């Protein structure tokens, strides 16, 4: 009987030890299940985020298409030349259409039309993001005819941003264009080369007051 009781005690100790081991294994399994649940949630979250990203891109692209088309209508002198714009949300490739719904190849645009298209794209981006950022434009009218120049002076420069800096040559913004923008001009400066010091100097005022000044800088702040 004593031997059996000792055996029972020993077996009970073994049972308790096994129970403790089982409890530890249960904890390990529980943690692994929790980790797997977290992994599954992360996978699902990534799927949801990808759908959200894709939907957001399509929404922003749609807004950008409309803003670009609106910008083109204000800048392009050929009425109804470009009537629709499509941007592929996956590749961001831009396709232009005329009023007959035919594709207009970008390489068929003239140099001036390409410049207007590029300006409309940047203007559309600014309006789509709705962020207030300064805009700096170097030789803004170099390849444009008089109609495009007037459109830019009246519609683009005063409205593209709260602060616009134009770096133009004296052949680009003449007195007529300057007068169109003067109500929105905060400061004007001219840069000219000085032979004596062999350096460029800054003079306040626009070149129309001094025809000998070849290069000027206009700070346009709305």
PDB file of C-alpha atoms in Angstrom:
ATOM      1  CA  UNK A   1       0.000   0.000   0.000  1.00  0.00           C
ATOM      2  CA  UNK A   2       2.879   2.362   0.893  1.00  0.00           C
ATOM      3  CA  UNK A   3       4.534   1.626  -2.428  1.00  0.00           C
ATOM      4  CA  UNK A   4       1.320   2.280  -4.289  1.00  0.00           C
ATOM      5  CA  UNK A   5       0.789   5.580  -2.407  1.00  0.00           C
ATOM      6  CA  UNK A   6       4.343   6.659  -3.267  1.00  0.00           C
ATOM      7  CA  UNK A   7       3.675   5.742  -6.893  1.00  0.00           C
ATOM      8  CA  UNK A   8       0.456   7.774  -6.824  1.00  0.00           C
ATOM      9  CA  UNK A   9       2.351  10.812  -5.471  1.00  0.00           C
ATOM     10  CA  UNK A  10       5.035  10.474  -8.105  1.00  0.00           C
ATOM     11  CA  UNK A  11       2.432  10.144 -10.855  1.00  0.00           C
ATOM     12  CA  UNK A  12       0.600  13.168  -9.453  1.00  0.00           C
ATOM     13  CA  UNK A  13       3.799  15.214  -9.627  1.00  0.00           C
ATOM     14  CA  UNK A  14       4.259  14.112 -13.222  1.00  0.00           C
ATOM     15  CA  UNK A  15       0.644  15.049 -13.980  1.00  0.00           C
ATOM     16  CA  UNK A  16       1.139  18.505 -12.454  1.00  0.00           C
ATOM     17  CA  UNK A  17       4.355  19.004 -14.402  1.00  0.00           C
ATOM     18  CA  UNK A  18       2.598  17.954 -17.630  1.00  0.00           C
ATOM     19  CA  UNK A  19      -0.276  20.361 -16.853  1.00  0.00           C
ATOM     20  CA  UNK A  20       2.194  23.191 -16.405  1.00  0.00           C
ATOM     21  CA  UNK A  21       3.813  22.281 -19.704  1.00  0.00           C
ATOM     22  CA  UNK A  22       0.414  22.143 -21.393  1.00  0.00           C
ATOM     23  CA  UNK A  23      -0.399  25.571 -19.954  1.00  0.00           C
ATOM     24  CA  UNK A  24       2.849  26.974 -21.355  1.00  0.00           C
ATOM     25  CA  UNK A  25       2.129  25.420 -24.751  1.00  0.00           C
ATOM     26  CA  UNK A  26      -1.381  26.890 -24.657  1.00  0.00           C
ATOM     27  CA  UNK A  27       0.154  30.323 -24.092  1.00  0.00           C
ATOM     28  CA  UNK A  28       2.545  29.800 -27.008  1.00  0.00           C
ATOM     29  CA  UNK A  29      -0.303  28.671 -29.272  1.00  0.00           C
ATOM     30  CA  UNK A  30      -2.442  31.615 -28.151  1.00  0.00           C
ATOM     31  CA  UNK A  31       0.359  34.078 -28.903  1.00  0.00           C
ATOM     32  CA  UNK A  32       0.941  32.492 -32.294  1.00  0.00           C
ATOM     33  CA  UNK A  33      -2.764  32.699 -33.045  1.00  0.00           C
ATOM     34  CA  UNK A  34      -2.732  36.369 -32.037  1.00  0.00           C
ATOM     35  CA  UNK A  35       0.307  36.963 -34.227  1.00  0.00           C
ATOM     36  CA  UNK A  36      -1.387  35.220 -37.124  1.00  0.00           C
ATOM     37  CA  UNK A  37      -4.483  37.330 -36.538  1.00  0.00           C
ATOM     38  CA  UNK A  38      -2.320  40.461 -36.661  1.00  0.00           C
ATOM     39  CA  UNK A  39      -0.681  39.239 -39.869  1.00  0.00           C
ATOM     40  CA  UNK A  40      -4.098  38.562 -41.385  1.00  0.00           C
ATOM     41  CA  UNK A  41      -5.304  42.023 -40.356  1.00  0.00           C
ATOM     42  CA  UNK A  42      -2.179  43.603 -41.863  1.00  0.00           C
ATOM     43  CA  UNK A  43      -2.781  41.726 -45.114  1.00  0.00           C
ATOM     44  CA  UNK A  44      -6.402  42.874 -45.172  1.00  0.00           C
ATOM     45  CA  UNK A  45      -5.356  46.424 -44.310  1.00  0.00           C
ATOM     46  CA  UNK A  46      -2.898  46.454 -47.199  1.00  0.00           C
ATOM     47  CA  UNK A  47      -5.651  45.347 -49.573  1.00  0.00           C
ATOM     48  CA  UNK A  48      -7.972  48.081 -48.247  1.00  0.00           C
ATOM     49  CA  UNK A  49      -5.212  50.718 -48.433  1.00  0.00           C
ATOM     50  CA  UNK A  50      -4.381  49.711 -51.997  1.00  0.00           C
ATOM     51  CA  UNK A  51      -8.044  50.055 -52.965  1.00  0.00           C
ATOM     52  CA  UNK A  52      -8.165  53.419 -51.211  1.00  0.00           C
ATOM     53  CA  UNK A  53      -4.965  54.564 -52.941  1.00  0.00           C
ATOM     54  CA  UNK A  54      -6.272  53.433 -56.312  1.00  0.00           C
ATOM     55  CA  UNK A  55      -9.616  55.154 -55.723  1.00  0.00           C
ATOM     56  CA  UNK A  56      -7.918  58.332 -54.523  1.00  0.00           C
ATOM     57  CA  UNK A  57      -5.625  58.406 -57.556  1.00  0.00           C
ATOM     58  CA  UNK A  58      -8.598  58.003 -59.909  1.00  0.00           C
ATOM     59  CA  UNK A  59     -10.458  60.784 -58.098  1.00  0.00           C
ATOM     60  CA  UNK A  60      -7.456  63.150 -58.194  1.00  0.00           C
ATOM     61  CA  UNK A  61      -6.741  62.287 -61.827  1.00  0.00           C
ATOM     62  CA  UNK A  62     -10.354  63.084 -62.716  1.00  0.00           C
ATOM     63  CA  UNK A  63     -10.062  66.460 -60.957  1.00  0.00           C
ATOM     64  CA  UNK A  64      -6.728  67.132 -62.676  1.00  0.00           C
ATOM     65  CA  UNK A  65      -8.258  66.399 -66.093  1.00  0.00           C
ATOM     66  CA  UNK A  66     -11.004  68.961 -65.479  1.00  0.00           C
ATOM     67  CA  UNK A  67      -8.595  71.566 -64.094  1.00  0.00           C
ATOM     68  CA  UNK A  68      -6.208  71.138 -67.031  1.00  0.00           C
ATOM     69  CA  UNK A  69      -9.060  71.480 -69.516  1.00  0.00           C
ATOM     70  CA  UNK A  70     -10.295  74.593 -67.731  1.00  0.00           C
ATOM     71  CA  UNK A  71      -6.760  76.045 -67.769  1.00  0.00           C
ATOM     72  CA  UNK A  72      -6.366  75.285 -71.468  1.00  0.00           C
ATOM     73  CA  UNK A  73      -9.660  77.000 -72.267  1.00  0.00           C
ATOM     74  CA  UNK A  74      -8.326  80.179 -70.634  1.00  0.00           C
ATOM     75  CA  UNK A  75      -4.927  80.086 -72.332  1.00  0.00           C
ATOM     76  CA  UNK A  76      -5.324  78.443 -75.739  1.00  0.00           C
ATOM     77  CA  UNK A  77      -6.254  80.898 -78.509  1.00  0.00           C
ATOM     78  CA  UNK A  78      -7.685  78.147 -80.765  1.00  0.00           C
ATOM     79  CA  UNK A  79     -11.239  77.706 -79.535  1.00  0.00           C
ATOM     80  CA  UNK A  80     -12.267  74.047 -79.060  1.00  0.00           C
ATOM     81  CA  UNK A  81      -8.865  72.889 -80.315  1.00  0.00           C
ATOM     82  CA  UNK A  82      -8.575  70.491 -77.355  1.00  0.00           C
ATOM     83  CA  UNK A  83     -12.001  69.471 -76.030  1.00  0.00           C
ATOM     84  CA  UNK A  84     -11.100  66.561 -73.750  1.00  0.00           C
ATOM     85  CA  UNK A  85      -8.151  65.229 -71.765  1.00  0.00           C
ATOM     86  CA  UNK A  86      -7.653  61.700 -70.475  1.00  0.00           C
ATOM     87  CA  UNK A  87      -4.987  60.693 -67.949  1.00  0.00           C
ATOM     88  CA  UNK A  88      -4.349  56.979 -67.422  1.00  0.00           C
ATOM     89  CA  UNK A  89      -4.474  56.447 -63.599  1.00  0.00           C
ATOM     90  CA  UNK A  90      -1.962  53.574 -63.831  1.00  0.00           C
ATOM     91  CA  UNK A  91       0.659  54.952 -66.234  1.00  0.00           C
ATOM     92  CA  UNK A  92      -0.303  58.684 -66.001  1.00  0.00           C
ATOM     93  CA  UNK A  93      -0.054  58.871 -69.793  1.00  0.00           C
ATOM     94  CA  UNK A  94      -1.941  61.923 -71.098  1.00  0.00           C
ATOM     95  CA  UNK A  95      -4.149  61.744 -74.195  1.00  0.00           C
ATOM     96  CA  UNK A  96      -5.670  64.805 -75.872  1.00  0.00           C
ATOM     97  CA  UNK A  97      -8.845  64.799 -77.984  1.00  0.00           C
ATOM     98  CA  UNK A  98     -10.238  67.297 -80.476  1.00  0.00           C
ATOM     99  CA  UNK A  99     -13.919  68.185 -80.938  1.00  0.00           C
ATOM    100  CA  UNK A 100     -14.356  65.138 -83.232  1.00  0.00           C
ATOM    101  CA  UNK A 101     -13.096  62.894 -80.396  1.00  0.00           C
ATOM    102  CA  UNK A 102      -9.937  62.143 -82.375  1.00  0.00           C
ATOM    103  CA  UNK A 103      -6.606  61.777 -80.573  1.00  0.00           C
ATOM    104  CA  UNK A 104      -4.232  64.740 -80.902  1.00  0.00           C
ATOM    105  CA  UNK A 105      -0.610  63.457 -80.832  1.00  0.00           C
ATOM    106  CA  UNK A 106       1.519  65.544 -78.489  1.00  0.00           C
ATOM    107  CA  UNK A 107       4.364  65.601 -81.007  1.00  0.00           C
ATOM    108  CA  UNK A 108       2.039  67.276 -83.523  1.00  0.00           C
ATOM    109  CA  UNK A 109       1.640  70.337 -81.317  1.00  0.00           C
ATOM    110  CA  UNK A 110       3.660  73.418 -82.194  1.00  0.00           C
ATOM    111  CA  UNK A 111       6.334  74.697 -79.807  1.00  0.00           C
ATOM    112  CA  UNK A 112       3.960  77.380 -78.523  1.00  0.00           C
ATOM    113  CA  UNK A 113       1.100  74.885 -78.086  1.00  0.00           C
ATOM    114  CA  UNK A 114       3.370  72.511 -76.180  1.00  0.00           C
ATOM    115  CA  UNK A 115       4.370  75.361 -73.881  1.00  0.00           C
ATOM    116  CA  UNK A 116       0.715  76.284 -73.284  1.00  0.00           C
ATOM    117  CA  UNK A 117      -0.061  72.614 -72.637  1.00  0.00           C
ATOM    118  CA  UNK A 118       2.811  72.360 -70.121  1.00  0.00           C
ATOM    119  CA  UNK A 119       1.660  75.555 -68.380  1.00  0.00           C
ATOM    120  CA  UNK A 120      -1.919  74.237 -68.235  1.00  0.00           C
ATOM    121  CA  UNK A 121      -0.647  70.972 -66.741  1.00  0.00           C
ATOM    122  CA  UNK A 122       1.270  72.798 -63.996  1.00  0.00           C
ATOM    123  CA  UNK A 123      -1.644  75.152 -63.350  1.00  0.00           C
ATOM    124  CA  UNK A 124      -3.982  72.159 -63.147  1.00  0.00           C
ATOM    125  CA  UNK A 125      -1.666  70.468 -60.629  1.00  0.00           C
ATOM    126  CA  UNK A 126      -1.601  73.583 -58.462  1.00  0.00           C
ATOM    127  CA  UNK A 127      -5.400  73.862 -58.486  1.00  0.00           C
ATOM    128  CA  UNK A 128      -5.820  70.121 -57.815  1.00  0.00           C
ATOM    129  CA  UNK A 129      -3.497  70.073 -54.795  1.00  0.00           C
ATOM    130  CA  UNK A 130      -5.083  73.280 -53.417  1.00  0.00           C
ATOM    131  CA  UNK A 131      -1.735  74.180 -51.823  1.00  0.00           C
ATOM    132  CA  UNK A 132      -0.504  77.754 -51.762  1.00  0.00           C
ATOM    133  CA  UNK A 133       3.006  77.665 -53.251  1.00  0.00           C
ATOM    134  CA  UNK A 134       5.133  80.412 -54.869  1.00  0.00           C
ATOM    135  CA  UNK A 135       5.659  80.078 -58.617  1.00  0.00           C
ATOM    136  CA  UNK A 136       8.855  81.105 -60.438  1.00  0.00           C
ATOM    137  CA  UNK A 137       8.780  81.240 -64.252  1.00  0.00           C
ATOM    138  CA  UNK A 138      11.891  81.807 -66.363  1.00  0.00           C
ATOM    139  CA  UNK A 139      11.465  83.334 -69.872  1.00  0.00           C
ATOM    140  CA  UNK A 140       7.698  82.750 -69.688  1.00  0.00           C
ATOM    141  CA  UNK A 141       6.757  84.016 -73.155  1.00  0.00           C
ATOM    142  CA  UNK A 142       9.694  83.036 -75.338  1.00  0.00           C
ATOM    143  CA  UNK A 143       7.908  80.795 -77.862  1.00  0.00           C
ATOM    144  CA  UNK A 144       4.429  82.312 -77.744  1.00  0.00           C
ATOM    145  CA  UNK A 145       2.597  84.576 -80.153  1.00  0.00           C
ATOM    146  CA  UNK A 146       0.846  87.791 -79.114  1.00  0.00           C
ATOM    147  CA  UNK A 147      -2.540  86.149 -78.429  1.00  0.00           C
ATOM    148  CA  UNK A 148      -1.041  83.565 -76.097  1.00  0.00           C
ATOM    149  CA  UNK A 149       1.022  86.252 -74.376  1.00  0.00           C
ATOM    150  CA  UNK A 150      -2.057  88.351 -73.695  1.00  0.00           C
ATOM    151  CA  UNK A 151      -3.940  85.306 -72.355  1.00  0.00           C
ATOM    152  CA  UNK A 152      -1.093  84.505 -69.978  1.00  0.00           C
ATOM    153  CA  UNK A 153      -0.750  88.108 -68.834  1.00  0.00           C
ATOM    154  CA  UNK A 154      -4.488  88.466 -68.165  1.00  0.00           C
ATOM    155  CA  UNK A 155      -5.464  84.994 -66.940  1.00  0.00           C
ATOM    156  CA  UNK A 156      -2.446  82.987 -65.810  1.00  0.00           C
ATOM    157  CA  UNK A 157       0.154  85.174 -64.106  1.00  0.00           C
ATOM    158  CA  UNK A 158      -2.310  86.995 -61.800  1.00  0.00           C
ATOM    159  CA  UNK A 159      -4.140  83.787 -60.791  1.00  0.00           C
ATOM    160  CA  UNK A 160      -1.699  80.872 -60.715  1.00  0.00           C
ATOM    161  CA  UNK A 161      -0.490  81.589 -57.172  1.00  0.00           C
ATOM    162  CA  UNK A 162      -0.472  84.111 -54.339  1.00  0.00           C
ATOM    163  CA  UNK A 163       3.115  84.968 -55.328  1.00  0.00           C
ATOM    164  CA  UNK A 164       4.577  84.795 -58.833  1.00  0.00           C
ATOM    165  CA  UNK A 165       8.128  85.678 -59.859  1.00  0.00           C
ATOM    166  CA  UNK A 166       8.656  86.268 -63.576  1.00  0.00           C
ATOM    167  CA  UNK A 167      12.174  86.276 -65.032  1.00  0.00           C
ATOM    168  CA  UNK A 168      11.657  87.779 -68.474  1.00  0.00           C
ATOM    169  CA  UNK A 169      13.699  89.361 -71.221  1.00  0.00           C
ATOM    170  CA  UNK A 170      12.911  92.814 -72.612  1.00  0.00           C
ATOM    171  CA  UNK A 171      11.525  91.184 -75.771  1.00  0.00           C
ATOM    172  CA  UNK A 172       8.861  89.264 -73.865  1.00  0.00           C
ATOM    173  CA  UNK A 173       6.923  91.610 -71.575  1.00  0.00           C
ATOM    174  CA  UNK A 174       6.571  94.956 -73.304  1.00  0.00           C
ATOM    175  CA  UNK A 175       4.690  98.030 -72.088  1.00  0.00           C
ATOM    176  CA  UNK A 176       1.320  96.692 -73.265  1.00  0.00           C
ATOM    177  CA  UNK A 177       1.666  93.421 -71.349  1.00  0.00           C
ATOM    178  CA  UNK A 178       3.144  95.238 -68.367  1.00  0.00           C
ATOM    179  CA  UNK A 179       0.106  97.519 -68.254  1.00  0.00           C
ATOM    180  CA  UNK A 180      -2.197  94.472 -68.338  1.00  0.00           C
ATOM    181  CA  UNK A 181      -0.515  93.087 -65.227  1.00  0.00           C
ATOM    182  CA  UNK A 182       0.455  96.260 -63.348  1.00  0.00           C
ATOM    183  CA  UNK A 183      -2.501  96.116 -60.930  1.00  0.00           C
ATOM    184  CA  UNK A 184      -1.146  92.790 -59.636  1.00  0.00           C
ATOM    185  CA  UNK A 185       2.535  93.768 -59.610  1.00  0.00           C
ATOM    186  CA  UNK A 186       4.066  94.355 -56.208  1.00  0.00           C
ATOM    187  CA  UNK A 187       7.729  94.944 -57.126  1.00  0.00           C
ATOM    188  CA  UNK A 188       9.738  95.291 -60.323  1.00  0.00           C
ATOM    189  CA  UNK A 189      13.506  95.037 -60.761  1.00  0.00           C
ATOM    190  CA  UNK A 190      15.919  95.168 -63.672  1.00  0.00           C
ATOM    191  CA  UNK A 191      19.207  93.303 -63.985  1.00  0.00           C
ATOM    192  CA  UNK A 192      21.899  94.781 -66.203  1.00  0.00           C
ATOM    193  CA  UNK A 193      25.528  94.035 -66.856  1.00  0.00           C
ATOM    194  CA  UNK A 194      28.065  96.645 -65.798  1.00  0.00           C
ATOM    195  CA  UNK A 195      31.238  96.657 -67.937  1.00  0.00           C
ATOM    196  CA  UNK A 196      33.269  98.567 -65.365  1.00  0.00           C
ATOM    197  CA  UNK A 197      32.867  96.067 -62.531  1.00  0.00           C
ATOM    198  CA  UNK A 198      32.203  93.138 -64.911  1.00  0.00           C
ATOM    199  CA  UNK A 199      29.197  92.160 -62.840  1.00  0.00           C
ATOM    200  CA  UNK A 200      25.409  92.213 -62.899  1.00  0.00           C
ATOM    201  CA  UNK A 201      23.664  94.943 -60.940  1.00  0.00           C
ATOM    202  CA  UNK A 202      20.079  95.300 -59.781  1.00  0.00           C
ATOM    203  CA  UNK A 203      18.022  98.386 -60.448  1.00  0.00           C
ATOM    204  CA  UNK A 204      14.544  98.977 -59.061  1.00  0.00           C
ATOM    205  CA  UNK A 205      11.890  99.500 -61.730  1.00  0.00           C
ATOM    206  CA  UNK A 206      11.020  97.778 -65.007  1.00  0.00           C
ATOM    207  CA  UNK A 207      12.960  98.167 -68.256  1.00  0.00           C
ATOM    208  CA  UNK A 208      10.266 100.284 -69.971  1.00  0.00           C
ATOM    209  CA  UNK A 209      11.643 103.244 -68.067  1.00  0.00           C
ATOM    210  CA  UNK A 210      15.097 102.654 -69.493  1.00  0.00           C
ATOM    211  CA  UNK A 211      15.386 100.978 -72.917  1.00  0.00           C
ATOM    212  CA  UNK A 212      19.098 100.415 -72.450  1.00  0.00           C
ATOM    213  CA  UNK A 213      18.512  97.761 -69.812  1.00  0.00           C
ATOM    214  CA  UNK A 214      18.480  94.370 -71.536  1.00  0.00           C
ATOM    215  CA  UNK A 215      17.282  92.008 -68.791  1.00  0.00           C
ATOM    216  CA  UNK A 216      14.753  92.443 -66.019  1.00  0.00           C
ATOM    217  CA  UNK A 217      13.126  90.630 -63.149  1.00  0.00           C
ATOM    218  CA  UNK A 218       9.498  91.165 -62.206  1.00  0.00           C
ATOM    219  CA  UNK A 219       8.231  90.095 -58.823  1.00  0.00           C
ATOM    220  CA  UNK A 220       4.501  89.667 -59.175  1.00  0.00           C
ATOM    221  CA  UNK A 221       2.607  89.269 -55.914  1.00  0.00           C
ATOM    222  CA  UNK A 222      -1.183  89.023 -55.838  1.00  0.00           C
TER     223      UNK A 222
END
